[in-house]
PDB file of C-alpha atoms in Angstrom:
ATOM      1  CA  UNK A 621     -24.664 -27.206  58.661  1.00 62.00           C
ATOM      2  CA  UNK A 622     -23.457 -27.115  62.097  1.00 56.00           C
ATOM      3  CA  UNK A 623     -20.343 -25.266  63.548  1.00 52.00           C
ATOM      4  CA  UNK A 624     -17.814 -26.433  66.233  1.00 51.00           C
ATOM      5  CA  UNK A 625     -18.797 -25.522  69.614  1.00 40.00           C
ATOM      6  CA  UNK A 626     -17.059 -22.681  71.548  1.00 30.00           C
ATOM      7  CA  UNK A 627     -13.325 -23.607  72.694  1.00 33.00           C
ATOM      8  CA  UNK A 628     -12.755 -25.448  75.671  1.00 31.00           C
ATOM      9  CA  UNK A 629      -9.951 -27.945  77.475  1.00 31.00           C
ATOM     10  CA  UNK A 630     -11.059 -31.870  76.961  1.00 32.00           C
ATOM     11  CA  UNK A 631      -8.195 -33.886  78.844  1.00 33.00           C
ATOM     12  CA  UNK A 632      -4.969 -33.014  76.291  1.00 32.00           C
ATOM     13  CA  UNK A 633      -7.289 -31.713  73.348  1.00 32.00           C
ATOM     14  CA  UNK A 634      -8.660 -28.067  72.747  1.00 29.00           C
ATOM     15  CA  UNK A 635     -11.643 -28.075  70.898  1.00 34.00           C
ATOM     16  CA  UNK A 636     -11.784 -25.377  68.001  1.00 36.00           C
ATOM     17  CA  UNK A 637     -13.491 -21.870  68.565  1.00 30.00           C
ATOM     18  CA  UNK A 638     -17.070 -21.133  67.308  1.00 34.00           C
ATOM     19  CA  UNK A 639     -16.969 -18.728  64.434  1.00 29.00           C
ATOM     20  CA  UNK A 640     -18.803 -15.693  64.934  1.00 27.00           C
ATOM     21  CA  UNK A 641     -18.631 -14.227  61.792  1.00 30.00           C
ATOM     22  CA  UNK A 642     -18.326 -16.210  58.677  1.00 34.00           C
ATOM     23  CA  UNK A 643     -15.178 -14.536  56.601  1.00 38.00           C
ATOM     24  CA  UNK A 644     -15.986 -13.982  53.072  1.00 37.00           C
ATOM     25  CA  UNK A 645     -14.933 -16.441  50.442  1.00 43.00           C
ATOM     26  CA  UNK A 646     -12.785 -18.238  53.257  1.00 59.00           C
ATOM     27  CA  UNK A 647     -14.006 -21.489  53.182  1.00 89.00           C
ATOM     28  CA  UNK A 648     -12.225 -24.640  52.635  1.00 94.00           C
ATOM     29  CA  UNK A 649     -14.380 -28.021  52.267  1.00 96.00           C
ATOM     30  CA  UNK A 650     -13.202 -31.536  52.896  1.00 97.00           C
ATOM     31  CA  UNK A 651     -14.771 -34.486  52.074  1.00 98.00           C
ATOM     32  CA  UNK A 652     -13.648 -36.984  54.568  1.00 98.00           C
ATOM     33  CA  UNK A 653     -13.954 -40.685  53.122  1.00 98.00           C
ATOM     34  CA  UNK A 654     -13.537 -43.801  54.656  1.00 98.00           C
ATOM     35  CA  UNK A 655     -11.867 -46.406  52.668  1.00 98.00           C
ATOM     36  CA  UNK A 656     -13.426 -49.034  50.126  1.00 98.00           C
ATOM     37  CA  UNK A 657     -14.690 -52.658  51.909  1.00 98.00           C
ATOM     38  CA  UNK A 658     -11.474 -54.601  52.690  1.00 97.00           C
ATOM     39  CA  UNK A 659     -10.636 -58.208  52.565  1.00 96.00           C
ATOM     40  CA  UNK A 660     -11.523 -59.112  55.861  1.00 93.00           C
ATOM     41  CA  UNK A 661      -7.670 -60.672  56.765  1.00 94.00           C
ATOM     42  CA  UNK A 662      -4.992 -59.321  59.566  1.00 94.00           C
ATOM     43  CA  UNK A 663      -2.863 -56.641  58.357  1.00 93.00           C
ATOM     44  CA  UNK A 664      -2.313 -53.905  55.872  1.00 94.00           C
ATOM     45  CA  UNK A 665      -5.197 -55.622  53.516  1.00 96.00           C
ATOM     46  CA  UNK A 666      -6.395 -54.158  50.330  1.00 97.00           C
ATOM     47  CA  UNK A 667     -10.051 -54.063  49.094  1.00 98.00           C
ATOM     48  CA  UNK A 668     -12.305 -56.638  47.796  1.00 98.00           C
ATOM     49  CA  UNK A 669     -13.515 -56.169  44.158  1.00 98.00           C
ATOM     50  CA  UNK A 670     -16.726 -54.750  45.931  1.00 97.00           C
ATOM     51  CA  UNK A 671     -14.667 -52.030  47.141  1.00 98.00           C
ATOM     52  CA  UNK A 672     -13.521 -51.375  44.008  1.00 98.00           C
ATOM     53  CA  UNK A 673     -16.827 -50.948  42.448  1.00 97.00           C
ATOM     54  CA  UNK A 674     -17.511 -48.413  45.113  1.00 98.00           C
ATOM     55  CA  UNK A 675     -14.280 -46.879  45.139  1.00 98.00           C
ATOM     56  CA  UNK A 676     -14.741 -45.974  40.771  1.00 97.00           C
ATOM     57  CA  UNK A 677     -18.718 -44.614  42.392  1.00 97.00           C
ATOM     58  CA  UNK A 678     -17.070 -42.544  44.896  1.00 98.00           C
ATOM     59  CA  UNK A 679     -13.873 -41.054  42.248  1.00 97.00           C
ATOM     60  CA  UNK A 680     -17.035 -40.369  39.937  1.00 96.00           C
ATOM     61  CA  UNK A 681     -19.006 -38.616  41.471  1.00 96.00           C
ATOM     62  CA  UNK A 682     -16.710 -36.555  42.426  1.00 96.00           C
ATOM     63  CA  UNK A 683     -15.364 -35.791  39.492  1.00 95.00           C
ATOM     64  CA  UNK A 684     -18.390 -34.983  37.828  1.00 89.00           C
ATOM     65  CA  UNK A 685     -19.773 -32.976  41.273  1.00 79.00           C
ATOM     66  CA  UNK A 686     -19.550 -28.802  40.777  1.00 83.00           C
ATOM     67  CA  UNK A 687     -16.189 -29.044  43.017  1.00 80.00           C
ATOM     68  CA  UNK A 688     -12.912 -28.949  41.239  1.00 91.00           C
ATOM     69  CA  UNK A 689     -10.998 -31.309  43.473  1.00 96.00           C
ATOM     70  CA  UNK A 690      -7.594 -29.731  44.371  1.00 96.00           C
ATOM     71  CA  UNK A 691      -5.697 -32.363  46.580  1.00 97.00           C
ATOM     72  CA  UNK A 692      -6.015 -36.124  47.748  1.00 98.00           C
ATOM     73  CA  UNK A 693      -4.850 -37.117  50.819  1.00 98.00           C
ATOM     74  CA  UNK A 694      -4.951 -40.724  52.212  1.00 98.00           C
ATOM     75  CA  UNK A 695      -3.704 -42.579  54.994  1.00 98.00           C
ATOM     76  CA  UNK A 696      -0.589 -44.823  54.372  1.00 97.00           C
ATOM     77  CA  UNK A 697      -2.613 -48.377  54.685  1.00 97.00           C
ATOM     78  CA  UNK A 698      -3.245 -50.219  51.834  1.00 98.00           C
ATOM     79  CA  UNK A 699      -7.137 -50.025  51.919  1.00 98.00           C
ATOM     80  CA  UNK A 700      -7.094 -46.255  51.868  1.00 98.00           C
ATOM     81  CA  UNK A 701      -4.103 -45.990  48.876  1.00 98.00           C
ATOM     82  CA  UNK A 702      -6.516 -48.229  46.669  1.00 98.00           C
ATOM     83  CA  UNK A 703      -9.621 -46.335  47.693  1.00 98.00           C
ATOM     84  CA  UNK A 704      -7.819 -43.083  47.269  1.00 98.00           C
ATOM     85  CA  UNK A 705      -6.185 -44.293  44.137  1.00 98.00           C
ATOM     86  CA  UNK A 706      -9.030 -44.415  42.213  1.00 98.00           C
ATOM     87  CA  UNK A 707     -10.389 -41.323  43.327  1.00 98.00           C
ATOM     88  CA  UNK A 708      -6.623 -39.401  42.839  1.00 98.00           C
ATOM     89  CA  UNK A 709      -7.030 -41.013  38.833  1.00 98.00           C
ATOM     90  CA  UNK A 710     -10.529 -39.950  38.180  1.00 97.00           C
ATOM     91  CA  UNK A 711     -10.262 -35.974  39.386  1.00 97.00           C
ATOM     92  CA  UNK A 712      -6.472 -35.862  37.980  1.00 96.00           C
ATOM     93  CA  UNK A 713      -4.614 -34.744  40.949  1.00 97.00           C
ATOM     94  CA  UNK A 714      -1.196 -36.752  42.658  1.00 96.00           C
ATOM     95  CA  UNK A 715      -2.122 -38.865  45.671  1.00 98.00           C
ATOM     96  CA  UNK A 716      -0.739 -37.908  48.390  1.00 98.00           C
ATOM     97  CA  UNK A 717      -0.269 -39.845  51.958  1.00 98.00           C
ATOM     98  CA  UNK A 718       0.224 -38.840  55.117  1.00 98.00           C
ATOM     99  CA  UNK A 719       0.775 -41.033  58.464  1.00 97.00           C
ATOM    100  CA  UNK A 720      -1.622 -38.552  60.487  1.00 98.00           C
ATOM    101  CA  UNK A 721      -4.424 -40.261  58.598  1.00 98.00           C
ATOM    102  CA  UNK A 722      -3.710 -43.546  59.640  1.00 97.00           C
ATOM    103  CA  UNK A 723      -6.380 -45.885  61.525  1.00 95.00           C
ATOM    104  CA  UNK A 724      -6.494 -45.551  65.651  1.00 93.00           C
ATOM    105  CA  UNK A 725      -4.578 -48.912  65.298  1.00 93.00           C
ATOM    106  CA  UNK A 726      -4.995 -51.934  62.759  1.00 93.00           C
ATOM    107  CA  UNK A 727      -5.287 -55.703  63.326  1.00 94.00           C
ATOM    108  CA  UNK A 728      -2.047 -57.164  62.629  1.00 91.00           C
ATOM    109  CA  UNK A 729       0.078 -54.541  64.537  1.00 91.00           C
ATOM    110  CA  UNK A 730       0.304 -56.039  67.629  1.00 91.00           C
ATOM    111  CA  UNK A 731       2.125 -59.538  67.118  1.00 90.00           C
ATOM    112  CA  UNK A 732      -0.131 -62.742  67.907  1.00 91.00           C
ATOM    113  CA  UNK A 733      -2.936 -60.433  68.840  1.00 93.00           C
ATOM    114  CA  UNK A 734      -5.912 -62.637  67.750  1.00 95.00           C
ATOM    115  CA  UNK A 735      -9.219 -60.253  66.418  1.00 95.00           C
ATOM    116  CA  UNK A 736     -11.527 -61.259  69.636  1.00 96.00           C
ATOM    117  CA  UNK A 737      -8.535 -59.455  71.421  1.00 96.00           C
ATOM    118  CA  UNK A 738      -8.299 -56.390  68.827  1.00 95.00           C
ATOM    119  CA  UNK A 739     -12.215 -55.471  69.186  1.00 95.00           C
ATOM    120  CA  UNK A 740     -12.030 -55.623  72.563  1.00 96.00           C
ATOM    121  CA  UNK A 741      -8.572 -53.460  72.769  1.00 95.00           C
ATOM    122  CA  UNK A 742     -10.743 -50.938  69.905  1.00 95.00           C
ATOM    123  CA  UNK A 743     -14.105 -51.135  72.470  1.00 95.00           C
ATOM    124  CA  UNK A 744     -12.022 -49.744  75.085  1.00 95.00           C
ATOM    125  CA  UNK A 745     -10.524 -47.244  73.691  1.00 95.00           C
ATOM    126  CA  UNK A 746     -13.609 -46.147  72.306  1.00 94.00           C
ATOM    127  CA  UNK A 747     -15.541 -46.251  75.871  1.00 94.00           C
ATOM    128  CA  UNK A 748     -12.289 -44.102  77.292  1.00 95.00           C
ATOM    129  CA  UNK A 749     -10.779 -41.757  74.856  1.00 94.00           C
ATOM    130  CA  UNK A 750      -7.753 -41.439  77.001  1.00 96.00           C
ATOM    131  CA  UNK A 751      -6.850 -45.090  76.946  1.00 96.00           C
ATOM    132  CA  UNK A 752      -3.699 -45.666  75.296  1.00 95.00           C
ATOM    133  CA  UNK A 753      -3.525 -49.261  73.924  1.00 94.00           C
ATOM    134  CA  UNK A 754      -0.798 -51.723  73.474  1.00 93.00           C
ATOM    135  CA  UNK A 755      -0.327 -50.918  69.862  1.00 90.00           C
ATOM    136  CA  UNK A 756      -1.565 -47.675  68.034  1.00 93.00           C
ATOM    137  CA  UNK A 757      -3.165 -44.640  69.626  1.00 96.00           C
ATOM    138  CA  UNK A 758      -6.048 -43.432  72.151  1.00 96.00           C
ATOM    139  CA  UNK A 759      -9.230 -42.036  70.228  1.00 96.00           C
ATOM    140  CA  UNK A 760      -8.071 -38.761  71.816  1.00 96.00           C
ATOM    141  CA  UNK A 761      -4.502 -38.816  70.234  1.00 97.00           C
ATOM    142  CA  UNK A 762      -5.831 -40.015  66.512  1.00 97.00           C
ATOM    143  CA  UNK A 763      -8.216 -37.152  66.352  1.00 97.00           C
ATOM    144  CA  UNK A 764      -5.330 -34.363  67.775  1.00 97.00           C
ATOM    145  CA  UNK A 765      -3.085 -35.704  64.490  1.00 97.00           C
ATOM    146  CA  UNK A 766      -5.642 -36.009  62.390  1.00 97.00           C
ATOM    147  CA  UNK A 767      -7.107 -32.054  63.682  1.00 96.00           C
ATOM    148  CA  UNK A 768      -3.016 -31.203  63.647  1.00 96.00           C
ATOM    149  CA  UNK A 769      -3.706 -32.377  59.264  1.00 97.00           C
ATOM    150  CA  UNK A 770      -6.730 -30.322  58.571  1.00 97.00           C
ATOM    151  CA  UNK A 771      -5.194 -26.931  60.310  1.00 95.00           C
ATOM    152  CA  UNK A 772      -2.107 -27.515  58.580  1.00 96.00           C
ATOM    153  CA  UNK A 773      -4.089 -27.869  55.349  1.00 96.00           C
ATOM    154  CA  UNK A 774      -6.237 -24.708  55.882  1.00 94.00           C
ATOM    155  CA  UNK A 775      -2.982 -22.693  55.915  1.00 92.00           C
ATOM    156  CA  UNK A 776      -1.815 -24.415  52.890  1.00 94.00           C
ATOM    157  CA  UNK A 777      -4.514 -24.384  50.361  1.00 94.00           C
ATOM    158  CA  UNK A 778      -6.316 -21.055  49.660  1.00 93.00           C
ATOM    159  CA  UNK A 779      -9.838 -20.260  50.330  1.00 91.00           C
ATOM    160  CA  UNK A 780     -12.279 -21.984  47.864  1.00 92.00           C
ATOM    161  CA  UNK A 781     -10.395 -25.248  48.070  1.00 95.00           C
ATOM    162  CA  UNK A 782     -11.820 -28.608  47.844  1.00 96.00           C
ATOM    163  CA  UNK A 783      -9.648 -31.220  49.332  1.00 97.00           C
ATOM    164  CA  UNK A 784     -10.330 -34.709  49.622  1.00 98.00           C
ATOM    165  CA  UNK A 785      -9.221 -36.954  53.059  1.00 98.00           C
ATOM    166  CA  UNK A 786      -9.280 -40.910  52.400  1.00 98.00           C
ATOM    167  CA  UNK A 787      -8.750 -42.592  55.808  1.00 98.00           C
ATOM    168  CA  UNK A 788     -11.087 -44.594  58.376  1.00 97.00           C
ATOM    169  CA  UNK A 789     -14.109 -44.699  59.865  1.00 97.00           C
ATOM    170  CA  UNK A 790     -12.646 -44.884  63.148  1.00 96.00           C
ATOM    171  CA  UNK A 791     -10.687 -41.662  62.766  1.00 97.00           C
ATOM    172  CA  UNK A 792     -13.274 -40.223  61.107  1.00 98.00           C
ATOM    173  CA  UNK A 793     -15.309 -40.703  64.313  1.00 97.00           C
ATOM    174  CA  UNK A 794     -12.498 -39.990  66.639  1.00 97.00           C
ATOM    175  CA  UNK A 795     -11.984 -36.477  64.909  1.00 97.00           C
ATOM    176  CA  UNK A 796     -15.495 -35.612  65.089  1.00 97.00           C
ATOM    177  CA  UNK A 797     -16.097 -36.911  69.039  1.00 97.00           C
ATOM    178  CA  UNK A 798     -13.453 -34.969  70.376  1.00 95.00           C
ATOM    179  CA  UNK A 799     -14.118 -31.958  68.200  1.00 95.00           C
ATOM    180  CA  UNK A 800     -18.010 -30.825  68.511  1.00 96.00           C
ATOM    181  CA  UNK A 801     -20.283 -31.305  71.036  1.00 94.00           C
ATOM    182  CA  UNK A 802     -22.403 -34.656  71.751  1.00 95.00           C
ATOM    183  CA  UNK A 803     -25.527 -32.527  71.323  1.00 95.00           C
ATOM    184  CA  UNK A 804     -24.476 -31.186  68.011  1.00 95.00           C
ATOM    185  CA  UNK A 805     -23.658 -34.797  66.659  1.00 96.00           C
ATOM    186  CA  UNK A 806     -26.633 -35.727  67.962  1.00 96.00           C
ATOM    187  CA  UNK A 807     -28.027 -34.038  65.364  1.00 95.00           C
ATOM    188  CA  UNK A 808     -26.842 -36.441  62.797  1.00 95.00           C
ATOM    189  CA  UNK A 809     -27.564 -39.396  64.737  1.00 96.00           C
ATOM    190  CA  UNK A 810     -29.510 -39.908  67.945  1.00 95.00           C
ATOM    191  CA  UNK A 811     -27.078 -41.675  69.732  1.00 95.00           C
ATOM    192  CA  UNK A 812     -24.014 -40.456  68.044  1.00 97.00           C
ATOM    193  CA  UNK A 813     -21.724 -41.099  70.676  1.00 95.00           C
ATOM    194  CA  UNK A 814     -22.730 -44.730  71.733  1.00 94.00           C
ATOM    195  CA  UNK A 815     -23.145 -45.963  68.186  1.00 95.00           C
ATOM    196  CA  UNK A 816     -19.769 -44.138  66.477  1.00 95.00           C
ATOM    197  CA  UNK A 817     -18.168 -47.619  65.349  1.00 94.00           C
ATOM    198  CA  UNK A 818     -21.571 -48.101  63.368  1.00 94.00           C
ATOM    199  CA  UNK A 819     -21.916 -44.878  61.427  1.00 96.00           C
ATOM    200  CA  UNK A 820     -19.689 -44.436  58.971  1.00 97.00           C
ATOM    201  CA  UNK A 821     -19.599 -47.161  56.413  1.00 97.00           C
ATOM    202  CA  UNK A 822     -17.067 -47.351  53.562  1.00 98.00           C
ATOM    203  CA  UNK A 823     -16.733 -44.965  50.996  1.00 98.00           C
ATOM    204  CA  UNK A 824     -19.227 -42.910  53.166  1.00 98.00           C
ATOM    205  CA  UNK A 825     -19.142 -39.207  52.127  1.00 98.00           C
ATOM    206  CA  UNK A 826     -18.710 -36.417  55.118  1.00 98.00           C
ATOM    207  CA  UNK A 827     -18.601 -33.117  54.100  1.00 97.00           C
ATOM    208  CA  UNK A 828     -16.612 -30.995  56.301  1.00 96.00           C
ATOM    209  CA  UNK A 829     -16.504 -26.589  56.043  1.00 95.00           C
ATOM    210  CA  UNK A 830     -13.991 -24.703  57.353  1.00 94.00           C
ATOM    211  CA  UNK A 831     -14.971 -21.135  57.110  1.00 87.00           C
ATOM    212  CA  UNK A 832     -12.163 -19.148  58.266  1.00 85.00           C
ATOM    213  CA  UNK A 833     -12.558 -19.625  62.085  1.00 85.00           C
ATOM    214  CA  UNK A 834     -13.968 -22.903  63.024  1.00 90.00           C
ATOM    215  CA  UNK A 835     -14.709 -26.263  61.109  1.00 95.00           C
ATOM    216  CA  UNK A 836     -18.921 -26.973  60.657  1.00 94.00           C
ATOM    217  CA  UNK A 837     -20.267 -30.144  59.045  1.00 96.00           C
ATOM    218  CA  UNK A 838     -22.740 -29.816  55.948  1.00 95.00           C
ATOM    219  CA  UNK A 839     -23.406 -33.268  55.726  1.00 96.00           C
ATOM    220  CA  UNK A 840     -22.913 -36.666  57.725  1.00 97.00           C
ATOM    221  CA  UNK A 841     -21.364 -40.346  55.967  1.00 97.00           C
ATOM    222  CA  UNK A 842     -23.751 -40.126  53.014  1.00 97.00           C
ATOM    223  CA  UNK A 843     -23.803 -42.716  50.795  1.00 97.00           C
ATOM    224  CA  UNK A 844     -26.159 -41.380  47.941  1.00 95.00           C
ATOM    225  CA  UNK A 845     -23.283 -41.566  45.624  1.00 95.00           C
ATOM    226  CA  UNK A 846     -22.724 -45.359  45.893  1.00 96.00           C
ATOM    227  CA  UNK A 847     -26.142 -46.216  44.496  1.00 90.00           C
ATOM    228  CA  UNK A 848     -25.712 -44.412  41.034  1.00 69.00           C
ATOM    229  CA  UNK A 849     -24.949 -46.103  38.050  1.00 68.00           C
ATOM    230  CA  UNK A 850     -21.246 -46.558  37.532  1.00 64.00           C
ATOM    231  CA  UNK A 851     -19.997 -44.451  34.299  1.00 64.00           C
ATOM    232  CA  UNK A 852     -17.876 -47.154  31.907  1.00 58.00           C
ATOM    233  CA  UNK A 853     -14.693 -46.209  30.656  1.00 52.00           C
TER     234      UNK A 853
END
């Protein structure tokens, strides 16, 4: 597992403290998912029936994991409601959605924007965290809502809580970027930085700890889970 590094000013963003001392039975675990494959169309989109296959993996192994699952989260676009849907169904919890989970930006929200021009708006913003686009958010802005979520949540649920986050890979990546260090992500991938919009593929697993103090990740968009066999109903 690997902590947050020590606090420090990044442009806008603070990054969270380094825990010294791990509180007893304080910690709170997310499992951060991105969302099932999508149809591959402009807009709010839902998934492909190959998405659905994994999305039914991902709700089972869940449910039949050690954790008791206390809350589901997803973003408000249609990929991550289906994704999270199944998921929600499978663990027996409501589905809930909140707009701080919502994609950097989506193709579709910028009128007449054609997808050559969306990659390269997304590249930039990538390369420059600061860069506010057109349509949607920097990558420094989606990871300050989406860090604004997970602190809100850790003074919500109590300690021992397992709460699941459907969203994107994007924000996924954004989160992580602007909250640890390049040297700890490098840890979990060489090049972590350069290669973020490669790393996290859908219904990808990360397993996020927060133990009181600071926020440490125990494991990195596995997808072990996908290649079970599905359970039938």
């Amino acid at each position: 597992m690997v902590r947050t590094e020590k606090s420090r000013q990044a442009g806008s963003s603070t990054r969270l403290a380094e825990s010294r001392v791990s509180k007893p039975n304080s910690n709170i675990r997310f499992f951060l998912i991105r969302h099932a494959i999508k149809q591959k169309e402009i807009g709010d989109v839902p998934i492909t029936p190959a998405g659905m296959e994994q999305a039914k993996l991902t709700a089972q192994y869940l449910s039949r994991s050690p954790w008791s699952i206390d809350a589901v989260i997803s973003s408000p676009l249609r990929r991550a409601v289906e994704t999270a849907h199944y998921i929600a169904a499978e663990v027996k919890v409501p589905l809930i959605r909140d707009n701080r989970l919502r994609e950097r930006a989506n193709w579709g929200d910028l009128p007449e924007q054609t997808f050559q021009e969306f990659v390269e708006m997304w590249e930039k913003c990538t390369r420059e965290p600061d860069y506010i686009p057109p349509v949607g958010d920097s990558a420094r802005q989606a990871s300050e809502r989406m860090s604004s979520l997970l602190l809100e949540l850790v003074n919500t649920y109590p300690p021992g809580s397992q709460v699941v986050i459907v969203t994107h890979g994007g924000l996924i990546t954004d989160f992580l970027v602007n909250t640890f260090s390049e040297a700890v992500l490098n840890q979990f991938h060489p090049s972590f930085i350069a290669e973020q919009s490669n790393l996290v593929s859908e219904c990808a697993i990360t397993k996020l700890n927060y133990d009181g103090e600071s926020f440490v990740i125990e494991d990195f968009a596995s997808v072990d889970h996908l290649s079970a066999p599905r359970r039938e109903a």
